[in-house]
């Protein structure tokens, strides 16, 4: 009798690792699907070559309005782990709810979102928290590499802490504290004493209305703002109108929602470029 009850258990035990491997790259590595660039960046830094990392949001695509292709819905279902931020990309939320609940990691509840602002990764310390959670799940998926993942996490967290210190020190002594942006993505930099003034309702490609220009004009006069920031892909037409009509400079801040195709920049280099742009616009004393 005993052997009869044991047999199905044995079959189950043998079958489980096989089905877990169905998702792997065919070379034995687990596959991790990241839903957009900052999560992909962090996952790659920790995993090195030991995990196949897939980014659902292609370079140059705006992650907010990502629509998953059927092939990508399949990748979400088959992955060993899906790393995503709920409420940022509805089509990813849907694919996870339908096919990946048991093998997903939602970073939203882990990073202490402020005012429901999803752009937590612009705060390096919040991104560092997400990294720790990702590392724990990677170690579970590939226990033989757990030591390496832990060491890579440490290196990454040191770098992110350094970026945070550079922002703190680099924005300590500024002539102005207000910066004007088109897209409401930069609120997390309030921790460095800056106030972002997004031009409400103005999408990166929209032409500014007379009303928006008026709003900008009074803001710029009151706060002696010298620069209006647009995003990486903002229309040059808007920048032209603004610099002509309001006598201010335009410059670009990158919300790091993705990296342009073919670019060698990464999260860290883009954050440093953002810091330099903020220091220039706000008259911050740059330490040698
Ligand atoms: Zn955004």
mmCIF file of C-alpha atoms and ligand atoms in Angstrom:
data_model
loop_
_atom_site.group_PDB
_atom_site.id
_atom_site.type_symbol
_atom_site.label_atom_id
_atom_site.label_comp_id
_atom_site.label_asym_id
_atom_site.label_seq_id
_atom_site.Cartn_x
_atom_site.Cartn_y
_atom_site.Cartn_z
ATOM 1 C CA UNK A 1 0.000 0.000 0.000
ATOM 2 C CA UNK A 2 2.825 2.328 0.901
ATOM 3 C CA UNK A 3 4.428 2.249 -2.544
ATOM 4 C CA UNK A 4 1.116 3.166 -4.178
ATOM 5 C CA UNK A 5 0.790 6.356 -2.176
ATOM 6 C CA UNK A 6 4.428 7.275 -2.638
ATOM 7 C CA UNK A 7 4.472 6.927 -6.382
ATOM 8 C CA UNK A 8 2.289 9.919 -7.275
ATOM 9 C CA UNK A 9 4.291 12.047 -4.842
ATOM 10 C CA UNK A 10 7.508 11.010 -6.534
ATOM 11 C CA UNK A 11 6.096 11.862 -9.932
ATOM 12 C CA UNK A 12 5.032 15.262 -8.652
ATOM 13 C CA UNK A 13 8.436 15.910 -7.121
ATOM 14 C CA UNK A 14 10.146 15.071 -10.410
ATOM 15 C CA UNK A 15 7.702 17.067 -12.497
ATOM 16 C CA UNK A 16 7.930 20.279 -10.486
ATOM 17 C CA UNK A 17 11.495 21.277 -11.420
ATOM 18 C CA UNK A 18 10.786 20.428 -15.067
ATOM 19 C CA UNK A 19 7.814 22.751 -15.312
ATOM 20 C CA UNK A 20 9.781 25.497 -13.552
ATOM 21 C CA UNK A 21 12.392 25.171 -16.271
ATOM 22 C CA UNK A 22 9.863 25.703 -19.040
ATOM 23 C CA UNK A 23 10.394 29.433 -18.699
ATOM 24 C CA UNK A 24 14.167 29.406 -18.829
ATOM 25 C CA UNK A 25 16.118 30.698 -21.784
ATOM 26 C CA UNK A 26 16.884 27.184 -22.967
ATOM 27 C CA UNK A 27 20.368 27.539 -21.487
ATOM 28 C CA UNK A 28 19.228 26.799 -17.934
ATOM 29 C CA UNK A 29 19.138 30.431 -16.811
ATOM 30 C CA UNK A 30 15.949 31.708 -15.177
ATOM 31 C CA UNK A 31 14.063 34.461 -16.998
ATOM 32 C CA UNK A 32 13.089 37.662 -15.200
ATOM 33 C CA UNK A 33 10.673 40.044 -16.903
ATOM 34 C CA UNK A 34 10.998 43.695 -15.815
ATOM 35 C CA UNK A 35 8.165 46.008 -16.779
ATOM 36 C CA UNK A 36 10.197 49.159 -17.522
ATOM 37 C CA UNK A 37 13.724 50.540 -17.537
ATOM 38 C CA UNK A 38 14.631 51.398 -13.899
ATOM 39 C CA UNK A 39 13.483 47.937 -12.747
ATOM 40 C CA UNK A 40 15.361 46.314 -15.629
ATOM 41 C CA UNK A 41 18.493 48.297 -14.753
ATOM 42 C CA UNK A 42 18.400 47.205 -11.116
ATOM 43 C CA UNK A 43 17.685 43.564 -11.995
ATOM 44 C CA UNK A 44 20.594 43.413 -14.457
ATOM 45 C CA UNK A 45 23.007 45.020 -12.001
ATOM 46 C CA UNK A 46 22.178 42.360 -9.415
ATOM 47 C CA UNK A 47 21.814 39.342 -11.686
ATOM 48 C CA UNK A 48 24.783 39.827 -14.007
ATOM 49 C CA UNK A 49 24.763 37.128 -16.677
ATOM 50 C CA UNK A 50 23.170 34.508 -14.469
ATOM 51 C CA UNK A 51 19.626 35.491 -15.325
ATOM 52 C CA UNK A 52 17.999 36.342 -18.631
ATOM 53 C CA UNK A 53 16.400 39.783 -18.179
ATOM 54 C CA UNK A 54 13.610 40.933 -20.502
ATOM 55 C CA UNK A 55 12.306 44.536 -20.496
ATOM 56 C CA UNK A 56 8.643 44.798 -21.516
ATOM 57 C CA UNK A 57 9.031 48.473 -22.466
ATOM 58 C CA UNK A 58 11.235 48.811 -25.545
ATOM 59 C CA UNK A 59 13.805 51.649 -25.677
ATOM 60 C CA UNK A 60 12.138 54.926 -26.666
ATOM 61 C CA UNK A 61 8.627 53.782 -25.708
ATOM 62 C CA UNK A 62 6.727 55.801 -23.089
ATOM 63 C CA UNK A 63 6.086 53.276 -20.273
ATOM 64 C CA UNK A 64 2.842 54.867 -19.020
ATOM 65 C CA UNK A 65 0.935 53.860 -22.139
ATOM 66 C CA UNK A 66 2.562 50.510 -22.817
ATOM 67 C CA UNK A 67 0.260 48.042 -24.564
ATOM 68 C CA UNK A 68 1.529 44.474 -24.295
ATOM 69 C CA UNK A 69 1.731 42.402 -27.445
ATOM 70 C CA UNK A 70 0.376 38.827 -27.200
ATOM 71 C CA UNK A 71 3.981 37.562 -27.269
ATOM 72 C CA UNK A 72 4.767 39.714 -24.207
ATOM 73 C CA UNK A 73 1.688 38.483 -22.337
ATOM 74 C CA UNK A 74 3.153 35.002 -22.953
ATOM 75 C CA UNK A 75 6.529 36.110 -21.579
ATOM 76 C CA UNK A 76 4.849 37.391 -18.413
ATOM 77 C CA UNK A 77 3.053 34.055 -17.996
ATOM 78 C CA UNK A 78 6.190 31.957 -18.619
ATOM 79 C CA UNK A 79 8.744 34.002 -16.657
ATOM 80 C CA UNK A 80 10.320 32.750 -13.448
ATOM 81 C CA UNK A 81 9.770 36.227 -11.992
ATOM 82 C CA UNK A 82 7.959 39.389 -13.132
ATOM 83 C CA UNK A 83 9.126 42.643 -11.517
ATOM 84 C CA UNK A 84 6.685 45.530 -11.963
ATOM 85 C CA UNK A 85 5.093 48.552 -10.307
ATOM 86 C CA UNK A 86 1.343 48.282 -9.961
ATOM 87 C CA UNK A 87 -0.821 51.196 -11.166
ATOM 88 C CA UNK A 88 1.908 52.500 -13.503
ATOM 89 C CA UNK A 89 1.187 50.282 -16.520
ATOM 90 C CA UNK A 90 -2.372 48.946 -16.587
ATOM 91 C CA UNK A 91 -1.683 46.346 -19.271
ATOM 92 C CA UNK A 92 1.103 44.849 -17.140
ATOM 93 C CA UNK A 93 -1.188 44.798 -14.085
ATOM 94 C CA UNK A 94 -3.728 42.895 -16.125
ATOM 95 C CA UNK A 95 -1.241 40.345 -17.496
ATOM 96 C CA UNK A 96 0.141 39.720 -13.983
ATOM 97 C CA UNK A 97 -3.345 39.331 -12.483
ATOM 98 C CA UNK A 98 -4.301 36.814 -15.139
ATOM 99 C CA UNK A 99 -1.131 34.753 -15.504
ATOM 100 C CA UNK A 100 1.641 35.632 -13.082
ATOM 101 C CA UNK A 101 0.257 36.215 -9.598
ATOM 102 C CA UNK A 102 2.393 33.441 -8.108
ATOM 103 C CA UNK A 103 5.656 34.570 -9.695
ATOM 104 C CA UNK A 104 5.510 38.359 -9.541
ATOM 105 C CA UNK A 105 7.025 41.089 -7.397
ATOM 106 C CA UNK A 106 5.142 44.397 -7.152
ATOM 107 C CA UNK A 107 7.546 47.069 -5.897
ATOM 108 C CA UNK A 108 4.832 49.713 -5.321
ATOM 109 C CA UNK A 109 3.985 48.676 -1.724
ATOM 110 C CA UNK A 110 7.707 48.474 -0.839
ATOM 111 C CA UNK A 111 8.927 51.959 -1.759
ATOM 112 C CA UNK A 112 6.626 54.235 0.245
ATOM 113 C CA UNK A 113 4.993 56.120 -2.649
ATOM 114 C CA UNK A 114 4.352 59.790 -1.895
ATOM 115 C CA UNK A 115 1.021 61.298 -2.999
ATOM 116 C CA UNK A 116 0.505 58.292 -5.253
ATOM 117 C CA UNK A 117 3.354 59.558 -7.432
ATOM 118 C CA UNK A 118 4.632 56.451 -9.255
ATOM 119 C CA UNK A 119 8.051 57.946 -10.202
ATOM 120 C CA UNK A 120 9.764 56.594 -7.059
ATOM 121 C CA UNK A 121 12.948 55.625 -8.931
ATOM 122 C CA UNK A 122 13.976 59.295 -9.171
ATOM 123 C CA UNK A 123 14.760 58.935 -5.454
ATOM 124 C CA UNK A 124 17.888 56.708 -5.422
ATOM 125 C CA UNK A 125 17.163 55.495 -1.892
ATOM 126 C CA UNK A 126 13.676 54.299 -2.833
ATOM 127 C CA UNK A 127 15.159 52.519 -5.856
ATOM 128 C CA UNK A 128 17.664 50.939 -3.461
ATOM 129 C CA UNK A 129 14.768 49.512 -1.403
ATOM 130 C CA UNK A 130 13.230 48.001 -4.522
ATOM 131 C CA UNK A 131 16.660 46.530 -5.391
ATOM 132 C CA UNK A 132 16.858 44.708 -2.055
ATOM 133 C CA UNK A 133 13.464 43.081 -2.651
ATOM 134 C CA UNK A 134 14.455 42.070 -6.184
ATOM 135 C CA UNK A 135 17.704 40.538 -4.920
ATOM 136 C CA UNK A 136 15.823 38.404 -2.392
ATOM 137 C CA UNK A 137 13.589 36.991 -5.130
ATOM 138 C CA UNK A 138 16.521 36.385 -7.506
ATOM 139 C CA UNK A 139 18.312 34.445 -4.779
ATOM 140 C CA UNK A 140 15.228 32.235 -4.452
ATOM 141 C CA UNK A 141 15.025 31.672 -8.199
ATOM 142 C CA UNK A 142 18.750 30.851 -8.544
ATOM 143 C CA UNK A 143 20.060 29.820 -5.104
ATOM 144 C CA UNK A 144 23.452 28.717 -6.457
ATOM 145 C CA UNK A 145 24.250 32.374 -7.252
ATOM 146 C CA UNK A 146 22.876 33.875 -4.031
ATOM 147 C CA UNK A 147 26.335 35.001 -2.845
ATOM 148 C CA UNK A 148 27.034 36.818 -6.086
ATOM 149 C CA UNK A 149 23.616 38.514 -6.076
ATOM 150 C CA UNK A 150 24.193 39.718 -2.519
ATOM 151 C CA UNK A 151 27.604 41.160 -3.468
ATOM 152 C CA UNK A 152 26.160 42.862 -6.573
ATOM 153 C CA UNK A 153 23.320 44.316 -4.494
ATOM 154 C CA UNK A 154 25.856 45.787 -2.082
ATOM 155 C CA UNK A 155 27.774 47.449 -4.953
ATOM 156 C CA UNK A 156 24.547 48.813 -6.450
ATOM 157 C CA UNK A 157 23.275 50.134 -3.119
ATOM 158 C CA UNK A 158 26.628 51.860 -2.500
ATOM 159 C CA UNK A 159 26.360 53.562 -5.911
ATOM 160 C CA UNK A 160 22.752 54.647 -5.287
ATOM 161 C CA UNK A 161 23.694 56.024 -1.865
ATOM 162 C CA UNK A 162 26.512 57.962 -3.536
ATOM 163 C CA UNK A 163 24.085 59.454 -6.107
ATOM 164 C CA UNK A 164 21.798 60.450 -3.220
ATOM 165 C CA UNK A 165 24.715 62.146 -1.440
ATOM 166 C CA UNK A 166 25.706 63.954 -4.632
ATOM 167 C CA UNK A 167 22.150 65.324 -4.963
ATOM 168 C CA UNK A 168 22.053 66.375 -1.299
ATOM 169 C CA UNK A 169 25.440 68.089 -1.402
ATOM 170 C CA UNK A 170 25.048 69.481 -4.919
ATOM 171 C CA UNK A 171 21.665 71.111 -4.236
ATOM 172 C CA UNK A 172 22.424 72.430 -0.753
ATOM 173 C CA UNK A 173 23.529 75.914 -1.732
ATOM 174 C CA UNK A 174 21.273 77.263 -4.531
ATOM 175 C CA UNK A 175 19.968 80.718 -5.489
ATOM 176 C CA UNK A 176 16.543 79.263 -6.341
ATOM 177 C CA UNK A 177 14.531 76.336 -5.014
ATOM 178 C CA UNK A 178 11.762 76.137 -7.624
ATOM 179 C CA UNK A 179 12.072 74.362 -10.929
ATOM 180 C CA UNK A 180 9.453 74.340 -13.674
ATOM 181 C CA UNK A 181 8.731 71.133 -15.551
ATOM 182 C CA UNK A 182 6.048 70.006 -17.962
ATOM 183 C CA UNK A 183 5.420 66.497 -16.598
ATOM 184 C CA UNK A 184 4.701 65.918 -12.918
ATOM 185 C CA UNK A 185 7.453 63.331 -12.442
ATOM 186 C CA UNK A 186 9.982 65.034 -10.199
ATOM 187 C CA UNK A 187 8.222 65.425 -6.845
ATOM 188 C CA UNK A 188 10.606 63.036 -5.067
ATOM 189 C CA UNK A 189 13.385 65.615 -5.334
ATOM 190 C CA UNK A 190 11.639 67.586 -2.599
ATOM 191 C CA UNK A 191 13.894 65.580 -0.289
ATOM 192 C CA UNK A 192 16.737 67.742 -1.621
ATOM 193 C CA UNK A 193 14.865 70.950 -0.794
ATOM 194 C CA UNK A 194 13.606 71.563 -4.331
ATOM 195 C CA UNK A 195 10.031 72.376 -5.291
ATOM 196 C CA UNK A 196 8.868 71.173 -8.680
ATOM 197 C CA UNK A 197 6.185 73.226 -10.417
ATOM 198 C CA UNK A 198 4.663 71.081 -13.117
ATOM 199 C CA UNK A 199 2.606 72.940 -15.687
ATOM 200 C CA UNK A 200 -0.628 71.078 -15.081
ATOM 201 C CA UNK A 201 -2.281 69.497 -18.069
ATOM 202 C CA UNK A 202 0.577 70.214 -20.392
ATOM 203 C CA UNK A 203 1.647 66.998 -22.040
ATOM 204 C CA UNK A 204 5.193 66.903 -23.451
ATOM 205 C CA UNK A 205 3.954 67.329 -27.019
ATOM 206 C CA UNK A 206 1.161 69.832 -26.484
ATOM 207 C CA UNK A 207 1.527 73.396 -27.680
ATOM 208 C CA UNK A 208 1.182 75.729 -24.715
ATOM 209 C CA UNK A 209 -2.106 77.638 -24.594
ATOM 210 C CA UNK A 210 -2.263 81.358 -23.829
ATOM 211 C CA UNK A 211 -3.467 80.442 -20.347
ATOM 212 C CA UNK A 212 -0.514 78.141 -19.744
ATOM 213 C CA UNK A 213 1.879 80.806 -20.925
ATOM 214 C CA UNK A 214 0.319 83.278 -18.480
ATOM 215 C CA UNK A 215 0.688 80.799 -15.632
ATOM 216 C CA UNK A 216 4.291 80.264 -16.571
ATOM 217 C CA UNK A 217 4.961 83.961 -16.864
ATOM 218 C CA UNK A 218 3.795 84.778 -13.319
ATOM 219 C CA UNK A 219 5.576 81.773 -11.869
ATOM 220 C CA UNK A 220 8.792 82.691 -13.612
ATOM 221 C CA UNK A 221 8.586 86.327 -12.464
ATOM 222 C CA UNK A 222 7.693 85.512 -8.871
ATOM 223 C CA UNK A 223 10.372 82.906 -8.390
ATOM 224 C CA UNK A 224 13.002 84.392 -10.732
ATOM 225 C CA UNK A 225 13.105 81.140 -12.621
ATOM 226 C CA UNK A 226 15.687 81.121 -15.409
ATOM 227 C CA UNK A 227 14.947 77.796 -17.015
ATOM 228 C CA UNK A 228 11.892 75.826 -18.050
ATOM 229 C CA UNK A 229 12.549 72.124 -18.244
ATOM 230 C CA UNK A 230 11.036 69.879 -20.821
ATOM 231 C CA UNK A 231 11.376 66.140 -21.039
ATOM 232 C CA UNK A 232 13.686 64.132 -23.161
ATOM 233 C CA UNK A 233 11.152 63.824 -25.983
ATOM 234 C CA UNK A 234 9.409 67.196 -25.674
ATOM 235 C CA UNK A 235 8.450 69.034 -28.820
ATOM 236 C CA UNK A 236 11.023 71.681 -29.848
ATOM 237 C CA UNK A 237 8.118 73.933 -30.861
ATOM 238 C CA UNK A 238 7.061 74.372 -27.243
ATOM 239 C CA UNK A 239 10.618 75.086 -26.160
ATOM 240 C CA UNK A 240 10.905 77.737 -28.889
ATOM 241 C CA UNK A 241 7.659 79.448 -27.887
ATOM 242 C CA UNK A 242 8.687 79.505 -24.254
ATOM 243 C CA UNK A 243 12.164 80.860 -24.759
ATOM 244 C CA UNK A 244 10.915 83.554 -27.189
ATOM 245 C CA UNK A 245 7.877 84.720 -25.242
ATOM 246 C CA UNK A 246 9.152 84.424 -21.698
ATOM 247 C CA UNK A 247 12.810 85.151 -22.112
ATOM 248 C CA UNK A 248 13.930 82.005 -20.325
ATOM 249 C CA UNK A 249 16.214 79.200 -21.276
ATOM 250 C CA UNK A 250 14.868 75.739 -21.891
ATOM 251 C CA UNK A 251 16.697 72.641 -20.799
ATOM 252 C CA UNK A 252 15.949 68.960 -20.524
ATOM 253 C CA UNK A 253 15.366 66.828 -17.456
ATOM 254 C CA UNK A 254 15.112 63.086 -17.940
ATOM 255 C CA UNK A 255 12.482 61.238 -15.856
ATOM 256 C CA UNK A 256 14.397 57.996 -16.674
ATOM 257 C CA UNK A 257 11.286 56.159 -17.736
ATOM 258 C CA UNK A 258 13.305 54.595 -20.531
ATOM 259 C CA UNK A 259 16.629 54.997 -22.284
ATOM 260 C CA UNK A 260 16.844 56.116 -25.910
ATOM 261 C CA UNK A 261 17.656 53.462 -28.476
ATOM 262 C CA UNK A 262 21.393 53.000 -28.929
ATOM 263 C CA UNK A 263 22.236 55.195 -25.930
ATOM 264 C CA UNK A 264 25.087 54.145 -23.677
ATOM 265 C CA UNK A 265 23.651 56.161 -20.792
ATOM 266 C CA UNK A 266 22.298 54.361 -17.751
ATOM 267 C CA UNK A 267 20.334 55.283 -14.631
ATOM 268 C CA UNK A 268 23.408 56.571 -12.801
ATOM 269 C CA UNK A 269 24.805 58.685 -15.650
ATOM 270 C CA UNK A 270 21.349 60.159 -16.388
ATOM 271 C CA UNK A 271 20.825 61.054 -12.714
ATOM 272 C CA UNK A 272 24.185 62.856 -12.705
ATOM 273 C CA UNK A 273 23.231 64.742 -15.891
ATOM 274 C CA UNK A 274 19.915 65.708 -14.231
ATOM 275 C CA UNK A 275 21.812 66.995 -11.203
ATOM 276 C CA UNK A 276 24.099 69.114 -13.401
ATOM 277 C CA UNK A 277 21.062 70.586 -15.236
ATOM 278 C CA UNK A 278 19.343 71.430 -11.924
ATOM 279 C CA UNK A 279 22.481 73.059 -10.529
ATOM 280 C CA UNK A 280 22.885 75.215 -13.630
ATOM 281 C CA UNK A 281 19.217 76.295 -13.724
ATOM 282 C CA UNK A 282 18.971 77.047 -10.012
ATOM 283 C CA UNK A 283 22.336 78.707 -9.537
ATOM 284 C CA UNK A 284 23.702 76.087 -7.163
ATOM 285 C CA UNK A 285 27.248 76.299 -5.947
ATOM 286 C CA UNK A 286 29.124 73.417 -7.475
ATOM 287 C CA UNK A 287 31.812 72.058 -5.204
ATOM 288 C CA UNK A 288 35.097 71.350 -6.983
HETATM 289 ZN ZN1 LIG B 1 5.932 59.536 -15.922
#
